[in-house]
PDB file of C-alpha atoms and ligand atoms in Angstrom:
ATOM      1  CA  UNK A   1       5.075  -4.568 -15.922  1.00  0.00           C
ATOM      2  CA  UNK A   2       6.178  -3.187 -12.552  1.00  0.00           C
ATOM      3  CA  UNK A   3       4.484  -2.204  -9.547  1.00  0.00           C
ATOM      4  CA  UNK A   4       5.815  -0.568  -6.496  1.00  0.00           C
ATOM      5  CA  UNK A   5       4.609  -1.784  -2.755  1.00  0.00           C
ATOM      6  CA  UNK A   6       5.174   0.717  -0.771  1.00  0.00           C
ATOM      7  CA  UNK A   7       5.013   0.455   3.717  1.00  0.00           C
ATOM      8  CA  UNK A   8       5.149   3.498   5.523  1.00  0.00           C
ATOM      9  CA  UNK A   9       6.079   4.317   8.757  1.00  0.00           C
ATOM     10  CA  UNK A  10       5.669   1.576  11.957  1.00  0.00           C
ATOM     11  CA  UNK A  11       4.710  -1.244   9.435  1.00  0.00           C
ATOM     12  CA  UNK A  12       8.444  -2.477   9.750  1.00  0.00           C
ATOM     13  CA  UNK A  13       6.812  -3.662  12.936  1.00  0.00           C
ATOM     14  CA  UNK A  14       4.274  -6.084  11.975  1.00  0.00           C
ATOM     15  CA  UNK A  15       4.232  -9.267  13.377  1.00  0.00           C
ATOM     16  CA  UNK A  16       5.418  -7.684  17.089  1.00  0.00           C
ATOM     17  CA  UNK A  17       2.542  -4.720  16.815  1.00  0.00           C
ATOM     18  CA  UNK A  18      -0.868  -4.574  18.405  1.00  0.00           C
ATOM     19  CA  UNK A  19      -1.301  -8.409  16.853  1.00  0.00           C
ATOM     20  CA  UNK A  20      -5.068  -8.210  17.272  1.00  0.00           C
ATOM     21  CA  UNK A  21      -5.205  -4.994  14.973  1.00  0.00           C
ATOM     22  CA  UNK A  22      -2.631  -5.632  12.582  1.00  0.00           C
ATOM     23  CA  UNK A  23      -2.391  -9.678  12.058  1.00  0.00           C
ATOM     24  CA  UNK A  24       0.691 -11.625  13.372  1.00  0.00           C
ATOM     25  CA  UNK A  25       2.365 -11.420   9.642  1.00  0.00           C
ATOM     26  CA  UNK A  26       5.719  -9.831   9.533  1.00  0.00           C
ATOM     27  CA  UNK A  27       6.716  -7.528   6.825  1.00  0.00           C
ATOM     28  CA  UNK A  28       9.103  -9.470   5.161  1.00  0.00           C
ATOM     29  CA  UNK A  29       6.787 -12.445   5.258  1.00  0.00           C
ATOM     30  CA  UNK A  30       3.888  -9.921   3.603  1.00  0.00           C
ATOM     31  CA  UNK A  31       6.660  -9.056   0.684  1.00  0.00           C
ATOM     32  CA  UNK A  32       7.246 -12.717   0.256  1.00  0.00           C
ATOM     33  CA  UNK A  33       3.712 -13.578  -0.410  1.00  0.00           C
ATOM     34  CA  UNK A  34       3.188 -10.306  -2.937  1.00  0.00           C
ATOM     35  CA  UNK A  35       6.386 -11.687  -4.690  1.00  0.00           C
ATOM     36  CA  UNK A  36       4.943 -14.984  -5.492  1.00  0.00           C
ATOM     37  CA  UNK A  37       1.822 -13.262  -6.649  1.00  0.00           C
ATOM     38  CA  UNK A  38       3.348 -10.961  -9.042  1.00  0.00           C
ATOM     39  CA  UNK A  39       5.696 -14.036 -10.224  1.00  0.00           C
ATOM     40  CA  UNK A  40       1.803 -15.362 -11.031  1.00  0.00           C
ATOM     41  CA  UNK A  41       0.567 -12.407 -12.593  1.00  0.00           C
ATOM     42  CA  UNK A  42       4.044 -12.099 -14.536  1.00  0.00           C
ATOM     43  CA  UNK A  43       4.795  -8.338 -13.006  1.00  0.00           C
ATOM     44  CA  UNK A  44       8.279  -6.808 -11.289  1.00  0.00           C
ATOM     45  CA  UNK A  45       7.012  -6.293  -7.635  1.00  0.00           C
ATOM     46  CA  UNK A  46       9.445  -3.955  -6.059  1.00  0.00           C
ATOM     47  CA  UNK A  47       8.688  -3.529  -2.434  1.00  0.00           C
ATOM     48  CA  UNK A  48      10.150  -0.408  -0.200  1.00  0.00           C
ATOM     49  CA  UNK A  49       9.660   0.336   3.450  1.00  0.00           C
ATOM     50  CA  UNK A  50      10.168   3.529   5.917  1.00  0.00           C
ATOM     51  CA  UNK A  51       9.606   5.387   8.749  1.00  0.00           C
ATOM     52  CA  UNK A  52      10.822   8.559   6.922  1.00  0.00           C
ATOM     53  CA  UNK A  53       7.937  10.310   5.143  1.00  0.00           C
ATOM     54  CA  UNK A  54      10.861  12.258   3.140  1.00  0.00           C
ATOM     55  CA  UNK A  55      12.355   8.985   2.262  1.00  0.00           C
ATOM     56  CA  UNK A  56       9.269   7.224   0.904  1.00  0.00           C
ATOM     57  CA  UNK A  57       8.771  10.655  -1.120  1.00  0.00           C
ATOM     58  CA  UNK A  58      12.485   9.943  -2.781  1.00  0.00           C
ATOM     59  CA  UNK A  59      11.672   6.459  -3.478  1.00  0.00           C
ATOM     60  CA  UNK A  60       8.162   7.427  -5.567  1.00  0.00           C
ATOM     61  CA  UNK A  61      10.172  10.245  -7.612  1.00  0.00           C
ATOM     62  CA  UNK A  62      13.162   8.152  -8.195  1.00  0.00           C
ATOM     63  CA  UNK A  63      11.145   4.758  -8.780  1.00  0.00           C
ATOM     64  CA  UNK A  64       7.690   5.736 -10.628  1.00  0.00           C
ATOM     65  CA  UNK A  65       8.536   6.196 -14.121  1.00  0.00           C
ATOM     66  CA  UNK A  66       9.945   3.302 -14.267  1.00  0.00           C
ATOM     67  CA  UNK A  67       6.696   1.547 -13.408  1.00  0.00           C
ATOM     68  CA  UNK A  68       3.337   0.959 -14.072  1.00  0.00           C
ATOM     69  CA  UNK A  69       1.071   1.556 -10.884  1.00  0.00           C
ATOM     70  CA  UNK A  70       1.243   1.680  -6.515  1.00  0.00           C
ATOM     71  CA  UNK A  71       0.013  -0.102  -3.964  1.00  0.00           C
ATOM     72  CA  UNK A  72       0.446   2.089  -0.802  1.00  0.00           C
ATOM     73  CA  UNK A  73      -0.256   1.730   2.858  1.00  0.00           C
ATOM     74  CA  UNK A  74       0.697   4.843   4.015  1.00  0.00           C
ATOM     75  CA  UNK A  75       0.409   4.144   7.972  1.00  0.00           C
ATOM     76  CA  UNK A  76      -0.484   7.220   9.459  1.00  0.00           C
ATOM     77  CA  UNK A  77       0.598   9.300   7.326  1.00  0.00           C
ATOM     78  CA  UNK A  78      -2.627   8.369   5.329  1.00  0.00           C
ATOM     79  CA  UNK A  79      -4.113  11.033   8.154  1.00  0.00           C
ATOM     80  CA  UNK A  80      -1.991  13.848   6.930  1.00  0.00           C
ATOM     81  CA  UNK A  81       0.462  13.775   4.324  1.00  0.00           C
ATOM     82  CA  UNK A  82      -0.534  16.314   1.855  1.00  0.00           C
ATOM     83  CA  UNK A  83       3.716  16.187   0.025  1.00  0.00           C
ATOM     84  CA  UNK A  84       2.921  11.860  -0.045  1.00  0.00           C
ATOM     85  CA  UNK A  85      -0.664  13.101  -1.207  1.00  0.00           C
ATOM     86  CA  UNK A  86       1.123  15.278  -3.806  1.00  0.00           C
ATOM     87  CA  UNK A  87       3.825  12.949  -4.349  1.00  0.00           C
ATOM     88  CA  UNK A  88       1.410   9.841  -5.516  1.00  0.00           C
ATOM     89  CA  UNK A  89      -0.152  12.394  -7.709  1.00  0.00           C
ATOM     90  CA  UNK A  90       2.314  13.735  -9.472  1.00  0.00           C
ATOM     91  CA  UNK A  91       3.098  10.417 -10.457  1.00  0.00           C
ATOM     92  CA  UNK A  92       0.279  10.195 -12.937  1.00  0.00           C
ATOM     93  CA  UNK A  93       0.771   6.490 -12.142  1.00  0.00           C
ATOM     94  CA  UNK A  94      -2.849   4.257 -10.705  1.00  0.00           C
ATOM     95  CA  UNK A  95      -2.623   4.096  -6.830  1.00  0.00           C
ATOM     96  CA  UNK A  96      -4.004   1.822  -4.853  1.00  0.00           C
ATOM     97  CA  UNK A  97      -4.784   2.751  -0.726  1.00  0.00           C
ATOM     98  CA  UNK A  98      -4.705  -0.379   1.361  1.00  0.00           C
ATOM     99  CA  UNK A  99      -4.788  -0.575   5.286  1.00  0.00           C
ATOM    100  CA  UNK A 100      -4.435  -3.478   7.094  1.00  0.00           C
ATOM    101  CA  UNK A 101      -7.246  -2.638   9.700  1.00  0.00           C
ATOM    102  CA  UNK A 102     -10.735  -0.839   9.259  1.00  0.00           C
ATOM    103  CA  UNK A 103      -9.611   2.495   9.558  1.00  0.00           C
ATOM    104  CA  UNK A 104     -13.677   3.381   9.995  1.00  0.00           C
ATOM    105  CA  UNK A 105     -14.083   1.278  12.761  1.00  0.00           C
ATOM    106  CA  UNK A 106     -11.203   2.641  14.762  1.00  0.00           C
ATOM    107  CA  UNK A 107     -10.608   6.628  16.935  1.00  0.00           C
ATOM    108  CA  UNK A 108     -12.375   9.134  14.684  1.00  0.00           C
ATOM    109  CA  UNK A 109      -8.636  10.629  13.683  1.00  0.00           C
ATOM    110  CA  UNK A 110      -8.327   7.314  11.422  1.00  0.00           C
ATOM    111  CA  UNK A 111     -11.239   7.874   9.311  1.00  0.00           C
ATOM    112  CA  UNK A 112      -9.734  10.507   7.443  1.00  0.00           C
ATOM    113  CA  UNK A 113      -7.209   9.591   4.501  1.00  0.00           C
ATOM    114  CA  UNK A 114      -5.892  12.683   2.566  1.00  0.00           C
ATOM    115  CA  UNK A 115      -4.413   9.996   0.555  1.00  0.00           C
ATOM    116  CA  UNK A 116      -7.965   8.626  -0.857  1.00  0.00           C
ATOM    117  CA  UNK A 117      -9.139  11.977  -3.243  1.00  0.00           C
ATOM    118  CA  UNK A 118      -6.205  10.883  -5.554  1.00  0.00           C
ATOM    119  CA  UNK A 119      -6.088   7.189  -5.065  1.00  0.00           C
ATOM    120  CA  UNK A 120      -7.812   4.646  -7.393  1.00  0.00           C
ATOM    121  CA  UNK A 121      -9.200   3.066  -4.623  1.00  0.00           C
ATOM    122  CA  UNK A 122      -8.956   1.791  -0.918  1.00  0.00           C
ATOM    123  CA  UNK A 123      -8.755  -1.459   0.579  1.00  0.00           C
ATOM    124  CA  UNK A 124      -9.210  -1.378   4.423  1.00  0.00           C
ATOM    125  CA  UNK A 125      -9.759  -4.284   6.880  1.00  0.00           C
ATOM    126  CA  UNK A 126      -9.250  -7.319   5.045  1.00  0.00           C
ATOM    127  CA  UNK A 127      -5.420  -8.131   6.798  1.00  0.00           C
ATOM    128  CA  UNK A 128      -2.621  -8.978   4.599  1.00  0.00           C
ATOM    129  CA  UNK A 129      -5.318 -10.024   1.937  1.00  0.00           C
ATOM    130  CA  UNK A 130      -6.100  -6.517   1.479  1.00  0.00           C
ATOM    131  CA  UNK A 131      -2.767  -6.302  -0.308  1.00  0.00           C
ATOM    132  CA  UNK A 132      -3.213  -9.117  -2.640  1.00  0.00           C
ATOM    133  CA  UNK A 133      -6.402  -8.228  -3.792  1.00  0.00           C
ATOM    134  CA  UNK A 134      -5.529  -4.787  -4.551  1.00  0.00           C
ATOM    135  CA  UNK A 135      -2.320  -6.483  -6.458  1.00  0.00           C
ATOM    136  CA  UNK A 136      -4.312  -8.152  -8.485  1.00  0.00           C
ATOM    137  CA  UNK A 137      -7.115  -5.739  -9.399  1.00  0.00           C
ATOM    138  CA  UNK A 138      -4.361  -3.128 -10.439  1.00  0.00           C
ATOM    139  CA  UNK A 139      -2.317  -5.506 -12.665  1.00  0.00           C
ATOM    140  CA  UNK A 140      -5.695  -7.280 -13.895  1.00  0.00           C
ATOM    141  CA  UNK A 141      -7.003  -3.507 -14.749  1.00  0.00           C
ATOM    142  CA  UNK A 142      -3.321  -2.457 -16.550  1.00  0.00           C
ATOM    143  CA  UNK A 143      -3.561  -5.920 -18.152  1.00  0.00           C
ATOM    144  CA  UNK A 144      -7.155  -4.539 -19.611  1.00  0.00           C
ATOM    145  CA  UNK A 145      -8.578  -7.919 -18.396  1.00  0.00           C
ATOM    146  CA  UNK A 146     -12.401  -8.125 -18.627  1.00  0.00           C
ATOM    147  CA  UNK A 147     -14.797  -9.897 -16.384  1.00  0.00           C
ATOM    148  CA  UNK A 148     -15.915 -12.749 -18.871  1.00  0.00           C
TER     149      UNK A 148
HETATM  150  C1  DQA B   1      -2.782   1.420   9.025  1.00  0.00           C
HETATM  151  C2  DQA B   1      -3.812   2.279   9.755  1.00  0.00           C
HETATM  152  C3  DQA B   1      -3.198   3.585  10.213  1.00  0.00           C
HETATM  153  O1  DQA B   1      -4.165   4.376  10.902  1.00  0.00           O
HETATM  154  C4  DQA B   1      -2.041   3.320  11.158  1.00  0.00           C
HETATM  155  O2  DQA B   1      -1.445   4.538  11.545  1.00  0.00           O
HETATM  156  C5  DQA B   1      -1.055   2.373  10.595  1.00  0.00           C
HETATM  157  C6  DQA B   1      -1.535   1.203   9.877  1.00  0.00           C
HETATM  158  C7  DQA B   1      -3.335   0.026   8.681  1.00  0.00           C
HETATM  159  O3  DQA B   1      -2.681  -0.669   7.899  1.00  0.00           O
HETATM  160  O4  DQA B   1      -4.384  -0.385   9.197  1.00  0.00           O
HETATM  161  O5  DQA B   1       0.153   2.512  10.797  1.00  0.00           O
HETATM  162  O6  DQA B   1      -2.432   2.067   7.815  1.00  0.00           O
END
């Protein structure tokens, strides 16, 4: 089983930006700890990181049938990418929204994701943890797991 981890734009700089917001975590520290999670779980994580909306549009067409669901944080193109909206969609593929801050306790212009109609779900607040657990209810849904 594989699932993509995708960053979008300005979360290159975690760990140097607005610490109070976005946790003192770098990115590459982030992909470390999803690695040893989906080592755990026994899934292919295969992270991917831009500031290019047209990039991170390449990566889902060329990467998603090869795998088996998303976990996104769009950065602010969560506000108003309809063609990463459309892009995530056209996968077919589960798609999990996570943001590393409450983006509903924040300006007003932050409480909107376009991204949301076609995602699974959204994780938003809960730091780097936000990722994990979204890791881990995708694969544990694909895996058909059940709660007993
Ligand atoms: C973010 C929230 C967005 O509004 C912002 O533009 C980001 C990061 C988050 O993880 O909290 O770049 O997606």
């Amino acid at each position: 089983m594989k699932i993509l981890v995708i960053n979008g734009p300005n979360l290159n700089m975690l760990g140097k930006r607005n610490k109070a917001i976005y946790g003192d975590k770098t990115l590459p520290q982030l992909d470390a700890v999803l690695k040893k999670q989906g080592e755990r779980l026994g899934v292919d994580i295969v992270s991917f990181q831009s500031n290019s909306e047209g990039k991170i549009i390449d990566f889902i067409q060329t990467h998603s049938s090869q795998a088996d669901g998303i976990i996104i944080n769009p950065g602010a193109l969560t506000h108003y990418s309809f063609s990463l909206r459309d892009a995530l969609a056209d996968t077919g593929l589960p798609v999990i929204e996570v943001h590393l801050s409450n983006i509903y306790a924040r300006e007003d212009w932050r409480a909107e994701s376009v991204i949301a109609p076609i995602a699974k779900g959204q994780i938003s607040g809960l730091g780097w943890r936000g990722y994990v657990a979204g890791l881990r209810t995708l694969v544990g849904e694909l895996k058909g797991e059940t709660w007993e």
